[in-house]
PDB file of C-alpha atoms in Angstrom:
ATOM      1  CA  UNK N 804       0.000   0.000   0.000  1.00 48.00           C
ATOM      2  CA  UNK N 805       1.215   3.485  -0.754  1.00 47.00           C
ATOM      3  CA  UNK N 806      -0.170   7.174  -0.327  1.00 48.00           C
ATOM      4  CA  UNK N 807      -0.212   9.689  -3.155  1.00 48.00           C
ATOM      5  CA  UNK N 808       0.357  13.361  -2.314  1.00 52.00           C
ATOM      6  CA  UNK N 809      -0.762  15.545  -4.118  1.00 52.00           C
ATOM      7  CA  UNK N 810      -3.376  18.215  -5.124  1.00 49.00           C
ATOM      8  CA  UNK N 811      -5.672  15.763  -6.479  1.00 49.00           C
ATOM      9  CA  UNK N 812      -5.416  13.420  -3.593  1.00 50.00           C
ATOM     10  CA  UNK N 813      -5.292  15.434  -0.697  1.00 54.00           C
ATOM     11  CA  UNK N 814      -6.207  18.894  -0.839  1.00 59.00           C
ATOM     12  CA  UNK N 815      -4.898  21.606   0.866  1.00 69.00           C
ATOM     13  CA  UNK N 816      -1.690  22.130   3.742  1.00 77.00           C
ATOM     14  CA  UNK N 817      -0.748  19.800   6.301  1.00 89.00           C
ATOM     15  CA  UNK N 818       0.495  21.461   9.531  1.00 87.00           C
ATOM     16  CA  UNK N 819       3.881  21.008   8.925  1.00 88.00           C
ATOM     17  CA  UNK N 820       3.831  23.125   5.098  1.00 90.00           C
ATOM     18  CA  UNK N 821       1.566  25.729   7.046  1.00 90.00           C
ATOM     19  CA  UNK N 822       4.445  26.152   9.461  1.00 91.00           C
ATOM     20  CA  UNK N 823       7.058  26.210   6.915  1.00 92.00           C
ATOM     21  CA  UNK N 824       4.453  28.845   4.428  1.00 94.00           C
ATOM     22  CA  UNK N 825       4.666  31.114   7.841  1.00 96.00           C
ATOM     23  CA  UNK N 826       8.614  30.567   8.548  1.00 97.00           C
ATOM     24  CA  UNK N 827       9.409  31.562   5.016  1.00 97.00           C
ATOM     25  CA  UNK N 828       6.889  34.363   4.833  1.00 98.00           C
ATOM     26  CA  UNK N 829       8.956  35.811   8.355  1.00 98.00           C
ATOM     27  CA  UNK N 830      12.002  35.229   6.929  1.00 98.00           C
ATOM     28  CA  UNK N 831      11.293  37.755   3.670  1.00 98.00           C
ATOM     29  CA  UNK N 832       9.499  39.983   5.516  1.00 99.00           C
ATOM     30  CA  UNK N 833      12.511  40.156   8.008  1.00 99.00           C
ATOM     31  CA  UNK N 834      15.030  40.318   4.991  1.00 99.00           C
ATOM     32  CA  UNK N 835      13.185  43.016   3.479  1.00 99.00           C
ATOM     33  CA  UNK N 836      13.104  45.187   6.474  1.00 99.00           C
ATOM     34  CA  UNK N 837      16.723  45.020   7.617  1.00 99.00           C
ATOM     35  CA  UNK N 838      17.853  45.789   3.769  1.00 99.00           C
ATOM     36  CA  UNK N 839      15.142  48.602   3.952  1.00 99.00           C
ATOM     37  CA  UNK N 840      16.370  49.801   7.272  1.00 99.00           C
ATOM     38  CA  UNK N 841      20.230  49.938   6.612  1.00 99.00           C
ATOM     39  CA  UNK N 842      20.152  51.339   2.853  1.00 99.00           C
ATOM     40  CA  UNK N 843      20.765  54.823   2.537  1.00 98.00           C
ATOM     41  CA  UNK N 844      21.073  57.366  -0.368  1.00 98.00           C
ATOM     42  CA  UNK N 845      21.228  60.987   0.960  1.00 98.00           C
ATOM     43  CA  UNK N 846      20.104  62.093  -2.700  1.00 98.00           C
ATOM     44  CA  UNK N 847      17.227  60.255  -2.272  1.00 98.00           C
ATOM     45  CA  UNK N 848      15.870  59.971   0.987  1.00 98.00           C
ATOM     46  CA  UNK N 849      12.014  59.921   0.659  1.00 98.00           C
ATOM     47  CA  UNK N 850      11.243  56.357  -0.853  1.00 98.00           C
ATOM     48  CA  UNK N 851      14.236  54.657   0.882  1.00 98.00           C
ATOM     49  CA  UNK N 852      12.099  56.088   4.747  1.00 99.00           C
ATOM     50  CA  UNK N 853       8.430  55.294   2.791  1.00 99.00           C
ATOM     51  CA  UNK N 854       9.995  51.459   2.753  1.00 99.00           C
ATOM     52  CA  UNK N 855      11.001  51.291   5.908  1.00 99.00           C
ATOM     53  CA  UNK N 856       7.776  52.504   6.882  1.00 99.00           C
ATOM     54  CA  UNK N 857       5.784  50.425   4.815  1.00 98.00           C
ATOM     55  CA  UNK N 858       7.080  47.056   6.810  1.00 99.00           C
ATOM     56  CA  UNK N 859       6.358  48.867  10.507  1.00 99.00           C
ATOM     57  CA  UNK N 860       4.137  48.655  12.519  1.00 99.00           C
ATOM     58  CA  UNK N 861       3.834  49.740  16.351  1.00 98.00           C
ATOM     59  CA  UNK N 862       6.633  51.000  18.386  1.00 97.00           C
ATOM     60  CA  UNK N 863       9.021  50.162  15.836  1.00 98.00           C
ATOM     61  CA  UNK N 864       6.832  52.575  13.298  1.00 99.00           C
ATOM     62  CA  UNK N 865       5.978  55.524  15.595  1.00 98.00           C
ATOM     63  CA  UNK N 866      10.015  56.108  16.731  1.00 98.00           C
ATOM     64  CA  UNK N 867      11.198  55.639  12.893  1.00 98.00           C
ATOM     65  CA  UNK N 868       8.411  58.341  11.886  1.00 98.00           C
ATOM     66  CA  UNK N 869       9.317  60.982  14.370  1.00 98.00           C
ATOM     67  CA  UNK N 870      12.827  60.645  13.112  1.00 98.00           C
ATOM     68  CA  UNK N 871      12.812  60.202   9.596  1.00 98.00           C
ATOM     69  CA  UNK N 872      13.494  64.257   9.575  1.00 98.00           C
ATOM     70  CA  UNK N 873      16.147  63.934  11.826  1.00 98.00           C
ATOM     71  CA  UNK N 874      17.660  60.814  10.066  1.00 98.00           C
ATOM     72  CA  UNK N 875      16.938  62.638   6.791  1.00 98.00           C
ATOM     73  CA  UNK N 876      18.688  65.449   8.101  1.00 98.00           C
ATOM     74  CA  UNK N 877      21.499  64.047   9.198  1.00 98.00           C
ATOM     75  CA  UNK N 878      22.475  61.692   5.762  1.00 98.00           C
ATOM     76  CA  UNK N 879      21.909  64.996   3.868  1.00 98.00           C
ATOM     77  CA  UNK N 880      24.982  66.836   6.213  1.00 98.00           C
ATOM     78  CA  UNK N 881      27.235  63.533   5.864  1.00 97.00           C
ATOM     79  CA  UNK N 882      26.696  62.725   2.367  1.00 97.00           C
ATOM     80  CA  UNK N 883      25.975  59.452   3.127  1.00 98.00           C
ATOM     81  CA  UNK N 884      25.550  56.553   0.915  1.00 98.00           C
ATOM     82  CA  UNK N 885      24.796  52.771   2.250  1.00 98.00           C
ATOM     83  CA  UNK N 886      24.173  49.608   1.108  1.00 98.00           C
ATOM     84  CA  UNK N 887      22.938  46.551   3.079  1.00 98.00           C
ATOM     85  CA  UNK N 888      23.023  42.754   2.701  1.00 98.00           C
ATOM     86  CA  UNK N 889      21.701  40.021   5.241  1.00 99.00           C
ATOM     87  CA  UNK N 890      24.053  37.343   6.145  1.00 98.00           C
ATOM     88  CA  UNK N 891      21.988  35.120   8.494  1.00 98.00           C
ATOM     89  CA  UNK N 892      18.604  35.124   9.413  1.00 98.00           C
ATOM     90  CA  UNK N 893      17.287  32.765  12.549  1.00 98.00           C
ATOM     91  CA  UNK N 894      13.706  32.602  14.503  1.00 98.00           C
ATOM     92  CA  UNK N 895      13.559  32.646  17.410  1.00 98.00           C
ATOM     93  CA  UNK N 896       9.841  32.083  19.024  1.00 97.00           C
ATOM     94  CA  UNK N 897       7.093  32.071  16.481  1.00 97.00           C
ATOM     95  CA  UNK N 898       3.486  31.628  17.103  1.00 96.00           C
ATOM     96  CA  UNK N 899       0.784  32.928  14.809  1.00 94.00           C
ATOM     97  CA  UNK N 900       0.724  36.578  14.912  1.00 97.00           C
ATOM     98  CA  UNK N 901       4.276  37.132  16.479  1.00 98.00           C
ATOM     99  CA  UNK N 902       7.678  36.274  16.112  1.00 98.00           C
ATOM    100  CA  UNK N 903      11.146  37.035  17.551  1.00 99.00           C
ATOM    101  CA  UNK N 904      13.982  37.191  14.521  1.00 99.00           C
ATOM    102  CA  UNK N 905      17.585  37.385  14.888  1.00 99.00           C
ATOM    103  CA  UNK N 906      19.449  38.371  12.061  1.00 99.00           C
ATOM    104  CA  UNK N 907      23.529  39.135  11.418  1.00 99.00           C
ATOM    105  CA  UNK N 908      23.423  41.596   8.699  1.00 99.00           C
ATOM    106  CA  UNK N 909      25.968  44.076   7.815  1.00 98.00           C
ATOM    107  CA  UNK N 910      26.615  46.938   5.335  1.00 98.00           C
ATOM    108  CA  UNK N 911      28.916  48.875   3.541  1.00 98.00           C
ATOM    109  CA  UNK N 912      28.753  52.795   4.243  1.00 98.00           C
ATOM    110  CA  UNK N 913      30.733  55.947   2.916  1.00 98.00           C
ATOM    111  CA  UNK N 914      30.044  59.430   3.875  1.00 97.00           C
ATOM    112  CA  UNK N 915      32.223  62.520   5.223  1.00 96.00           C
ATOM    113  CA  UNK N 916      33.234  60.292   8.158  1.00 95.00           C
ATOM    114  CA  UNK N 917      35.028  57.766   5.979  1.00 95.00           C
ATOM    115  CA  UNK N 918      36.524  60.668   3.751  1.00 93.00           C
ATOM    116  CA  UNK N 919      34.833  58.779   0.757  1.00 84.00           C
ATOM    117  CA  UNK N 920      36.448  55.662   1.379  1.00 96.00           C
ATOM    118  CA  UNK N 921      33.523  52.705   2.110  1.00 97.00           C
ATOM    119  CA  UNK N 922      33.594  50.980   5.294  1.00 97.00           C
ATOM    120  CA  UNK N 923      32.112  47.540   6.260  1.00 98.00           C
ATOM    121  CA  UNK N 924      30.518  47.255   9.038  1.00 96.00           C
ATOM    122  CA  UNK N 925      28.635  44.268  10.898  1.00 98.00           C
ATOM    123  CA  UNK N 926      24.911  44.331  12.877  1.00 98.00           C
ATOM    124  CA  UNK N 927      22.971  41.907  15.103  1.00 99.00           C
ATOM    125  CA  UNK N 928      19.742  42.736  14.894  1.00 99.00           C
ATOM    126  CA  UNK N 929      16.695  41.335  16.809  1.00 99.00           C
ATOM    127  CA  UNK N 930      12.853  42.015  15.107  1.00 99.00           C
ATOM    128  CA  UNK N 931      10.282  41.718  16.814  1.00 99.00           C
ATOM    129  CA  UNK N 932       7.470  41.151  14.504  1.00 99.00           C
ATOM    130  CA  UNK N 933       3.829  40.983  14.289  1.00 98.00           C
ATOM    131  CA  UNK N 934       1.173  39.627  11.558  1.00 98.00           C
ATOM    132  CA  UNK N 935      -1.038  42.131  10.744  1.00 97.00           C
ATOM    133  CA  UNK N 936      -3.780  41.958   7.163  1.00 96.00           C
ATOM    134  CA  UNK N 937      -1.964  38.775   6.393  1.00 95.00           C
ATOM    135  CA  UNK N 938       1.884  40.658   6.549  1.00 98.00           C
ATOM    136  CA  UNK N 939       4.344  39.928   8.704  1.00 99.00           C
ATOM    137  CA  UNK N 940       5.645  43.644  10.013  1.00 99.00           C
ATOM    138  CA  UNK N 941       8.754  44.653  12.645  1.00 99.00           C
ATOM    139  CA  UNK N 942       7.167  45.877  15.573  1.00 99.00           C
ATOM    140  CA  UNK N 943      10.052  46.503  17.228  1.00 98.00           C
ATOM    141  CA  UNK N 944      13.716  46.667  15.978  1.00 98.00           C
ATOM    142  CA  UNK N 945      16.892  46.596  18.353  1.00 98.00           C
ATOM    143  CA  UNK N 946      20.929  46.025  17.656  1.00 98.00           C
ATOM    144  CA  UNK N 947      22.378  43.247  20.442  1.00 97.00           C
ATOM    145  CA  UNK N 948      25.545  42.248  21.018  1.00 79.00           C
TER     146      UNK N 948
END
């Protein structure tokens, strides 16, 4: 005797594919948020903020809006260009409207500070995220150790 899996023979997820559909959707969500979060372009600051924004919610969204004119500001004055790229993402507790990410990220940056020269530099990062509408969003963003 033998099963056959398939959509014909047994419609939609088990558990274990639902689990794996939510890990995966965390894990983009997460990489598109910390690549959001650590590019900038001082030429171009308005869509680069509107992205970050777009994948906040909460805490995490009120402090980045009352400082995208500071932030803004400030990459303007330093000439600041940066570009980031995710090395590792892990999860840490999920359940299904939260989750705790961990991700080891890093990103090369050049501004007035580096005298034009680019400089690499390394981040832990720990999301906190919620599902909200069906999208996973960082409710809360913090650097660790």
């Amino acid at each position: 005797m033998f099963a056959v899996r398939g959509s014909a023979a047994a419609p939609g997820s088990t558990p274990a594919e639902e689990r794996d559909d939510q890990y995966a959707a965390i894990t983009r969500a997460a990489r598109t948020e910390v690549l959001a979060f650590l590019k900038v372009d001082h030429t171009n600051m308005k869509p680069l903020t509107d992205a970050v924004l777009d994948g906040a919610t909460g805490t995490f969204k009120k402090q980045y809006e009352s400082s995208v004119k500071t932030l803004t500001e400030a990459a303007e004055a330093q000439e600041s260009m940066s570009t980031g790229h995710v090395d590792e993402i892990g999860l840490g507790e999920v359940d299904d409207d939260s989750a705790s990410v961990y991700v080891a990220a890093g990103s090369k940056v050049q501004n007035k500070g580096t005298k034009g020269k680019t400089q690499d530099t390394s981040w832990r990062i720990k999301l906190t995220m919620t599902e909200k509408d069906g999208r996973w969003l960082v409710s809360d963003l913090e650097f660790v150790g």
